[in-house]
Coordinates of C-alpha atoms and ligand atoms in Angstrom, one line a residue:
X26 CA -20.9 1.5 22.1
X27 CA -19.4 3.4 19.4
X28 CA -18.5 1.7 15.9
X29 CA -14.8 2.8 15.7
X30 CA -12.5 1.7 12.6
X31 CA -8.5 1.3 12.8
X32 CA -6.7 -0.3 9.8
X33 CA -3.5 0.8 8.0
X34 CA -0.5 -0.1 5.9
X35 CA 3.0 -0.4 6.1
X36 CA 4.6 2.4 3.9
X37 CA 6.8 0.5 1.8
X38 CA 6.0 0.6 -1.6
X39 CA 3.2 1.5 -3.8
X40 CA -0.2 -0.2 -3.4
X41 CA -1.2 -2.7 -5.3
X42 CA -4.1 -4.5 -6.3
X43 CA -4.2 -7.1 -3.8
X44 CA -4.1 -4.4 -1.0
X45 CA -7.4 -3.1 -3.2
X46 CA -9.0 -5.8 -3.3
X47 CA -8.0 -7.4 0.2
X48 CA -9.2 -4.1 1.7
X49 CA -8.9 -0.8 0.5
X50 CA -12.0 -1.1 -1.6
X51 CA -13.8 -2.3 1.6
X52 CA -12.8 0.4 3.5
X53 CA -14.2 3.1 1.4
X54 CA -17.2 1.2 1.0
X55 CA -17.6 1.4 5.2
X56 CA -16.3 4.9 5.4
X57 CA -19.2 5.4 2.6
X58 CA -22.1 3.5 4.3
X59 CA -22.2 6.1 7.2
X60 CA -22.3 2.9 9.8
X61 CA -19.0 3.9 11.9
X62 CA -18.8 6.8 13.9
X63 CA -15.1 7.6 13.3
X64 CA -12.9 6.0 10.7
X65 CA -8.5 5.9 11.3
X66 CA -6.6 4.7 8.5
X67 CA -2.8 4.8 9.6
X68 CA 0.4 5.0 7.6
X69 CA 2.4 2.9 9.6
X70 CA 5.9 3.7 9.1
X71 CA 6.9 3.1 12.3
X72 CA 6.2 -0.5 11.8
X73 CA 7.7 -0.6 8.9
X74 CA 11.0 0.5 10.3
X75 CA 11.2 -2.6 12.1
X76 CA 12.6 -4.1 9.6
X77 CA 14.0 -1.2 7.6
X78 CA 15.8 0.5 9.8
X79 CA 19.0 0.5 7.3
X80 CA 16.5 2.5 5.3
X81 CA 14.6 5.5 6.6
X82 CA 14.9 7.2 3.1
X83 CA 12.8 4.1 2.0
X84 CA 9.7 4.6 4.7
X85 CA 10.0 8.2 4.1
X86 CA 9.4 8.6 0.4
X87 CA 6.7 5.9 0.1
X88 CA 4.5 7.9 2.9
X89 CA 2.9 10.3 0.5
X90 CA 2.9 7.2 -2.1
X91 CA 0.5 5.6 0.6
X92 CA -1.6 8.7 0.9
X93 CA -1.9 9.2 -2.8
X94 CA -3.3 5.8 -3.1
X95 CA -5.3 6.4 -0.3
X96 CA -6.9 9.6 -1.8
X97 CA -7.2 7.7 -5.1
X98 CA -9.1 4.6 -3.6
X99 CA -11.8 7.6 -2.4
X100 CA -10.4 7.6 1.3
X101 CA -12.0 11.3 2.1
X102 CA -10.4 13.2 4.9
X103 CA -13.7 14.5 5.7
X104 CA -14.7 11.4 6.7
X105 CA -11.5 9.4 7.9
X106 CA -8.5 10.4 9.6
X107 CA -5.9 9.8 7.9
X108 CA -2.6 9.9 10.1
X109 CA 1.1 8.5 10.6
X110 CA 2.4 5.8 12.8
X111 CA 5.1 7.6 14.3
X112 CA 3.6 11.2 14.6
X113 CA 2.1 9.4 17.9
X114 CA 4.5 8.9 20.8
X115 CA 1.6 8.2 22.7
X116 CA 1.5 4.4 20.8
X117 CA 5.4 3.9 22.4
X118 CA 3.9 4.5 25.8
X119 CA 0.8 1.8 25.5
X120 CA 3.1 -0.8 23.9
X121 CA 5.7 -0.2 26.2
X122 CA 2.8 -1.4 29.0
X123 CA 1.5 -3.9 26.8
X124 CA 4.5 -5.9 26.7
X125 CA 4.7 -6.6 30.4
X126 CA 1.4 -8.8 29.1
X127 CA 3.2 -10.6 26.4
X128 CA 5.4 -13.7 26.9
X129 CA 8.7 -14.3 24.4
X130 CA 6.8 -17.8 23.4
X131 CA 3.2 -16.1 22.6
X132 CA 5.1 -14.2 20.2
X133 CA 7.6 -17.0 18.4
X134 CA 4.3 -18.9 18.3
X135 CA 2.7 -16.2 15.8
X136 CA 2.6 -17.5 12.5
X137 CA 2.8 -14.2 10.4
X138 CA 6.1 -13.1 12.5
X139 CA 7.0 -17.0 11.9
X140 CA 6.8 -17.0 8.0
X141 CA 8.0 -12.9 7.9
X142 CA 10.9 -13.9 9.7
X143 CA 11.8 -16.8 7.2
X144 CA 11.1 -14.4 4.3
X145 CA 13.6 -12.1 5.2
X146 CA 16.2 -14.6 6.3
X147 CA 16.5 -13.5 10.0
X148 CA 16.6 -16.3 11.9
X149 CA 19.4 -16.2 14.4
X150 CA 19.7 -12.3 14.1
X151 CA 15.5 -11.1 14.6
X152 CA 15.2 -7.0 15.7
X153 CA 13.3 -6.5 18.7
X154 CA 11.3 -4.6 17.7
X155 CA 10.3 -6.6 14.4
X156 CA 9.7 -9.4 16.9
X157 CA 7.4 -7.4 19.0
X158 CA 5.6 -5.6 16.3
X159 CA 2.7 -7.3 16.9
X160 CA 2.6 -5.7 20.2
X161 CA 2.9 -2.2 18.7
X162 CA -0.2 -2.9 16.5
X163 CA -2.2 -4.1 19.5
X164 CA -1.5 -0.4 20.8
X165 CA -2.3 1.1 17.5
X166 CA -5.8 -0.7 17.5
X167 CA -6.5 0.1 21.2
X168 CA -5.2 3.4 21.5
X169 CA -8.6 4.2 19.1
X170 CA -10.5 2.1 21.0
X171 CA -11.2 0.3 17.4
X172 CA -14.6 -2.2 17.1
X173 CA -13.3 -3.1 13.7
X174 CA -10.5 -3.7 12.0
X175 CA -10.8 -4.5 8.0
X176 CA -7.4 -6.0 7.3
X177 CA -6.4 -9.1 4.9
X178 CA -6.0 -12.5 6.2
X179 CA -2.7 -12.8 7.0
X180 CA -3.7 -10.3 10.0
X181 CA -5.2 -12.4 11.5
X182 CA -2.8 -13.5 14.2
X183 CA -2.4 -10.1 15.1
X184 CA -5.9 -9.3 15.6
X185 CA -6.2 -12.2 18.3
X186 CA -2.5 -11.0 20.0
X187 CA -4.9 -8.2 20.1
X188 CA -7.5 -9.2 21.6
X189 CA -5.7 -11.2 24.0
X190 CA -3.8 -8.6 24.9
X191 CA -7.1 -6.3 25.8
X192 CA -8.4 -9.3 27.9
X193 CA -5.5 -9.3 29.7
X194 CA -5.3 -5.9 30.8
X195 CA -9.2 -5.8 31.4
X196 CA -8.8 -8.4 33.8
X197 CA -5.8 -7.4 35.5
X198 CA -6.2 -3.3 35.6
X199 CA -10.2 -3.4 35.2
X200 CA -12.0 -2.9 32.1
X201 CA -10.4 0.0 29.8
X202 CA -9.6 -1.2 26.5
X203 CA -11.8 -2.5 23.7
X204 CA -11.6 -6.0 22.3
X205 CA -11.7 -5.6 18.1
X206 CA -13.5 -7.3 15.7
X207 CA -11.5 -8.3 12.1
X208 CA -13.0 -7.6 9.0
X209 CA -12.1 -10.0 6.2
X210 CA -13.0 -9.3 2.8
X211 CA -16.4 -12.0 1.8
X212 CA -15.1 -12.7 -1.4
X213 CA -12.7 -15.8 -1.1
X214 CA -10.5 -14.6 -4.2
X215 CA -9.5 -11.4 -2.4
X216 CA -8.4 -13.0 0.5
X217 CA -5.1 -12.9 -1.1
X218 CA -4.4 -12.3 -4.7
X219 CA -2.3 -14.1 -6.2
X220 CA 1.0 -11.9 -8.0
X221 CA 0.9 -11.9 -12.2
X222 CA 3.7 -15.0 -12.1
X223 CA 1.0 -17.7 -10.4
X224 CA 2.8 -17.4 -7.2
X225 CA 0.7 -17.3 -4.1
X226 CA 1.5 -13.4 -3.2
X227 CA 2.0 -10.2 -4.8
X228 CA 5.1 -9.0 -2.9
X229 CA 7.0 -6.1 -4.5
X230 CA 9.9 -8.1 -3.6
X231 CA 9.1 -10.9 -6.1
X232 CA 8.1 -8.4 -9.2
X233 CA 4.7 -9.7 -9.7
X234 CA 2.4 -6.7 -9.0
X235 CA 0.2 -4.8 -10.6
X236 CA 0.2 -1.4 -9.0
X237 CA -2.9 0.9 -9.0
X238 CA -0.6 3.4 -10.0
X239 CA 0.5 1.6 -13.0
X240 CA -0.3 3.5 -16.3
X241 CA -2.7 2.0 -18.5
X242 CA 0.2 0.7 -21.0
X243 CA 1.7 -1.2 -17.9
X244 CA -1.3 -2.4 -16.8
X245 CA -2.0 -4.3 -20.2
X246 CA 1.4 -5.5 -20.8
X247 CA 1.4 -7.3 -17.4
X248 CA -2.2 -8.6 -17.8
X249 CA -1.0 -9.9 -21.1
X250 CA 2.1 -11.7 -19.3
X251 CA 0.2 -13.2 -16.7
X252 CA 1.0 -16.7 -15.6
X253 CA -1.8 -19.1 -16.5
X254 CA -3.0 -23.0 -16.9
X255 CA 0.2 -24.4 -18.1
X256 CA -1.0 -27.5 -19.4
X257 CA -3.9 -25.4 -21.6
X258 CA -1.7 -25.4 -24.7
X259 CA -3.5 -25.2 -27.6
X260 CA -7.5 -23.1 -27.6
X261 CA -8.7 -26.0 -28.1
X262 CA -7.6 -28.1 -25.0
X263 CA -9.7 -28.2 -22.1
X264 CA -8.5 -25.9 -19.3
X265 CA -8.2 -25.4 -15.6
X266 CA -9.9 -22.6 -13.6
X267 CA -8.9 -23.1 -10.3
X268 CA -5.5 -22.0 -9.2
X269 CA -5.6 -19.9 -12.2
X270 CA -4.6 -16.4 -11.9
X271 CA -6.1 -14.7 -15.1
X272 CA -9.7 -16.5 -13.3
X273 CA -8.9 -15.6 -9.7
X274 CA -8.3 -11.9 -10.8
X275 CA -11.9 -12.1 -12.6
X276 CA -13.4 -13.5 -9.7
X277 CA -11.9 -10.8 -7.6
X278 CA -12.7 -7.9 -10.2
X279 CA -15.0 -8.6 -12.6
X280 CA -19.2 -7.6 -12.6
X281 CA -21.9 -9.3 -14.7
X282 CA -22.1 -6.0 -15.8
X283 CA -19.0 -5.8 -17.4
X284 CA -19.8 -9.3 -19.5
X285 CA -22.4 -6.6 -21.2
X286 CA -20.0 -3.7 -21.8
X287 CA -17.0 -6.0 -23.1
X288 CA -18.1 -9.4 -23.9
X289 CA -21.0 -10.2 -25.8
X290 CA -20.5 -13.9 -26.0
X291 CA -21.4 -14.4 -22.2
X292 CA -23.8 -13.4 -19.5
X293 CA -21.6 -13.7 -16.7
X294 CA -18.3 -15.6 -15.4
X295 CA -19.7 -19.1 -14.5
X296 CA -20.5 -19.3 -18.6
X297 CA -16.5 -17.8 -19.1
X298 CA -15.3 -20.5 -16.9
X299 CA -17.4 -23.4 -18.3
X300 CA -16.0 -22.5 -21.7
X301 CA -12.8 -22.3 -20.7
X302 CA -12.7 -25.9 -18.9
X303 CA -14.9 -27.6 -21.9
X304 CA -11.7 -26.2 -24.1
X305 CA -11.8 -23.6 -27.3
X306 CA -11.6 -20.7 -25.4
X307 CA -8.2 -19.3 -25.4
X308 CA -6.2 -17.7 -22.7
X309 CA -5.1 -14.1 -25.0
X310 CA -9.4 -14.0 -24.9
X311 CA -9.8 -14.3 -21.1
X312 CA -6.7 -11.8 -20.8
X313 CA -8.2 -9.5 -23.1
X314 CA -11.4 -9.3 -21.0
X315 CA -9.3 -9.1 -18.1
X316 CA -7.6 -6.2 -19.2
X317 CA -10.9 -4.4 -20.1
X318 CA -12.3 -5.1 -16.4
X319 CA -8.8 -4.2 -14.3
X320 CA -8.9 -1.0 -16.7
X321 CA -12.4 0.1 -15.9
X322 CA -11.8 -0.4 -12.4
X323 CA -8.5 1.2 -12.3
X324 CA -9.2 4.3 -14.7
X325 CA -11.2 6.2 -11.7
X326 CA -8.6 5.4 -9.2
X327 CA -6.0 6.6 -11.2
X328 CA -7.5 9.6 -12.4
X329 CA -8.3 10.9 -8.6
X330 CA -4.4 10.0 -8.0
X331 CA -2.9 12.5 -10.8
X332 CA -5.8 15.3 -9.2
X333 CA -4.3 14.9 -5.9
X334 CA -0.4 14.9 -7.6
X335 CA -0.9 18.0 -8.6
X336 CA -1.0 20.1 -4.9
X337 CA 1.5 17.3 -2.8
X338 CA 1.4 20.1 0.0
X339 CA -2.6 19.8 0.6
X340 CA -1.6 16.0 1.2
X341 CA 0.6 16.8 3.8
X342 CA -1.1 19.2 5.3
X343 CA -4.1 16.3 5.9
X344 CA -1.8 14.0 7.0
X345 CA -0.9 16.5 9.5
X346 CA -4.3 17.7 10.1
X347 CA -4.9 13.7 10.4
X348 CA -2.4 13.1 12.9
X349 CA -3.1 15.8 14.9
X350 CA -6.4 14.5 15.2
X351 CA -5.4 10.7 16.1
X352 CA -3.1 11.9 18.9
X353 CA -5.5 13.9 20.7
X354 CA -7.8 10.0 20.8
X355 CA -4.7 8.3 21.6
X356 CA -4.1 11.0 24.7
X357 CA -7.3 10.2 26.1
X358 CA -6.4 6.5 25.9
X359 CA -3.2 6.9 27.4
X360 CA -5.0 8.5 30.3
X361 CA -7.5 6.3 30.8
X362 CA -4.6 3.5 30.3
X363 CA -2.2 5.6 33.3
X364 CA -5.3 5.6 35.8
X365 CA -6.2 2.1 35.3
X366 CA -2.3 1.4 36.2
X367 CA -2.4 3.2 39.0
X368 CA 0.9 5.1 37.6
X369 CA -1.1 8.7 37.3
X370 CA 0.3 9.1 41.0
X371 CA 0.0 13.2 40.6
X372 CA -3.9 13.6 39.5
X373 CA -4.7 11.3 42.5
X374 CA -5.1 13.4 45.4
X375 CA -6.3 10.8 47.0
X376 CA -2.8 8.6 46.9
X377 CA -1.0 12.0 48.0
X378 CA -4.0 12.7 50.7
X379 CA -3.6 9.1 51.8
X380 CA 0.1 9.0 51.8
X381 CA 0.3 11.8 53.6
X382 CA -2.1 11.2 56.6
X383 CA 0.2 8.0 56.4
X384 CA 3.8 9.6 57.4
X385 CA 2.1 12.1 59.8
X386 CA 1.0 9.1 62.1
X387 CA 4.2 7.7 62.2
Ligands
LIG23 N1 0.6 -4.9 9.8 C1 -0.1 -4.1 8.9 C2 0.5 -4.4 7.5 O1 1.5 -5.0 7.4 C3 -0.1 -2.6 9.1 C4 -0.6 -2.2 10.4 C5 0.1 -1.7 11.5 C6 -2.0 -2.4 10.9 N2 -0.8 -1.4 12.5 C7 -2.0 -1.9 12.2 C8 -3.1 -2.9 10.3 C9 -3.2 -1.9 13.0 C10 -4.3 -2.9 11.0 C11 -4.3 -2.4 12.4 O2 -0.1 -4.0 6.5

């Protein structure tokens, strides 16, 4: 079987770090190993109407704010497909079918819908379509016939809606779609990073990102502001490591390597952290190392970004080029969906043949 990849991103804002970490990096490294036969990375605007609909100007600016970050990460068009959500009418059809599969209570029982719908205070007034979102992104995945899906943890309950919804229509239309796998990052602290105020996620809504946009200037200042022990007073009191931002943003980042280049007094992060719980190491230290590592990690990304910047009509165009692409895969799927139904009523001669031979005997 082929080694297909779907993953993408709602285009609401800028990305950010923890989308780098939690699985942008990843998917370059992938699309870079030359182990997947075809790579989709969608903008899913679409989905992120669902719960903008009061704001299409929002979706629609931060689309090419997606693909830049895209392009900056190293995403290459010659290698992925790069495409929008809602360029595909053919993922409408395939959720439309899908949610015949779906009961009301499967969905109230999914725990990201659950704490999204708390976040944004909907309770008693939910769209339909943010509800049922997860059914949309079980079309999205199938309609490439993904293997993989490299997405951050709190995907995960739409990966098995996913996959429950493939078994499903498998076992009542006969086996057409493909059950994905998710790909989590391996390292635990970019599972989700924490934002730059200690709190557990960096929403744009809460002002505690660092985006890989940032210039250099912002990047320090909010390095420097970050949220740390907040019982480690003075240097010399011993400090905590876990739960620590400034420490979960080294253990997300940060290379031996880099204890060479910018930090002579250690061999790697285990020594940092041992220094910093014995006490006398002091947090504007840790930050300053910090700052060096996010810096040397973001300087590349950002350069590629203001490269791209400079022709924003090549970036459509490959979105376009992209999308192109992904609906002519998500055609075939459809078909293949349509016949399994039994709904492709005029490419069965047989039906007509049989329905005919039918009435004549009457
Ligand atoms: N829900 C994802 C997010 O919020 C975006 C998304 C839409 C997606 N469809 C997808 C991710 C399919 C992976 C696969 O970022």
């Amino acid at each position: 079987m082929k080694k297909i990849i779907l993953t993408g991103d709602r285009p609401t804002g800028r990305l950010h770090v923890g989308h780098y970490v939690g699985s942008l990096k990843r998917r370059v490294e992938l699309q870079n190993s030359g182990a997947y036969d075809r790579i989709f990375i969608m903008i899913a605007d679409a989905q992120a109407l669902t719960d903008n609909a009061e704001h299409p100007e929002k979706v629609r600016q931060n689309i090419i704010e997606v693909a830049l970050d895209y392009l900056a990460c190293g995403l290459d068009p010659a290698k992925s497909t790069l495409f929008i959500q809602s360029q595909i009418p053919e993922l409408c059809e395939l959720s439309f079918y899908y949610m015949n599969l779906v009961t009301v209570s499967r969905l109230q029982r999914n725990p990201t819908v659950k704490s999204e719908i708390q976040m944004r205070n909907f309770e008693a007034s939910i769209p339909v379509g943010f509800f049922t979102y997860p059914i949309s992104q079980a079309a999205d995945i199938t309609a490439f016939k993904a293997t993989t899906v490299p997405v951050g943890e709190d995907q995960l309950p739409m990966l098995e809606q996913t996959r429950e919804i493939v078994r499903k229509f498998n076992s009542v239309y006969g086996d057409t779609l493909v059950e994905p796998d998710v790909l989590l990052p391996d390292n635990k602290a970019c599972l989700r990073l924490p934002g730059i105020d200690g709190k557990a996620k960096m929403s744009k809504s809460l002002g505690n990102c660092i985006y890989l946009s940032d210039p250099e200037e912002e990047v320090r200042q909010k390095i420097m502001s970050m949220y740390t022990d907040p019982n480690h007073l003075k240097v010399s009191d011993p400090g905590q490591v876990e739960g620590n931002p400034v420490f979960t943003y080294l253990d997300a980042f940060c290379k031996d390597e880099y204890f060479a280049e910018f930090s002579s007094d250690y061999q790697n992060l285990d020594e940092m952290k041992d220094h910093y719980r014995r006490g006398g190491l002091g947090d504007v230290k840790v930050k300053r190392f910090l700052n060096q590592v996010m810096q040397a990690e973001l300087a590349p990304i950002r350069a590629r970004r203001k490269e791209f910047e400079k022709d924003i009509p090549a970036v459509y165009d490959i979105l376009k080029k992209g999308s192109e692409t992904a609906r002519e895969v998500a055609a075939q799927t459809l078909k293949e969906v349509r016949h399994a139904m039994r709904i492709d009523y005029f490419e069965d001669l047989e039906l007509i043949q049989s329905q005919a031979e039918k009435f004549s005997q009457q």
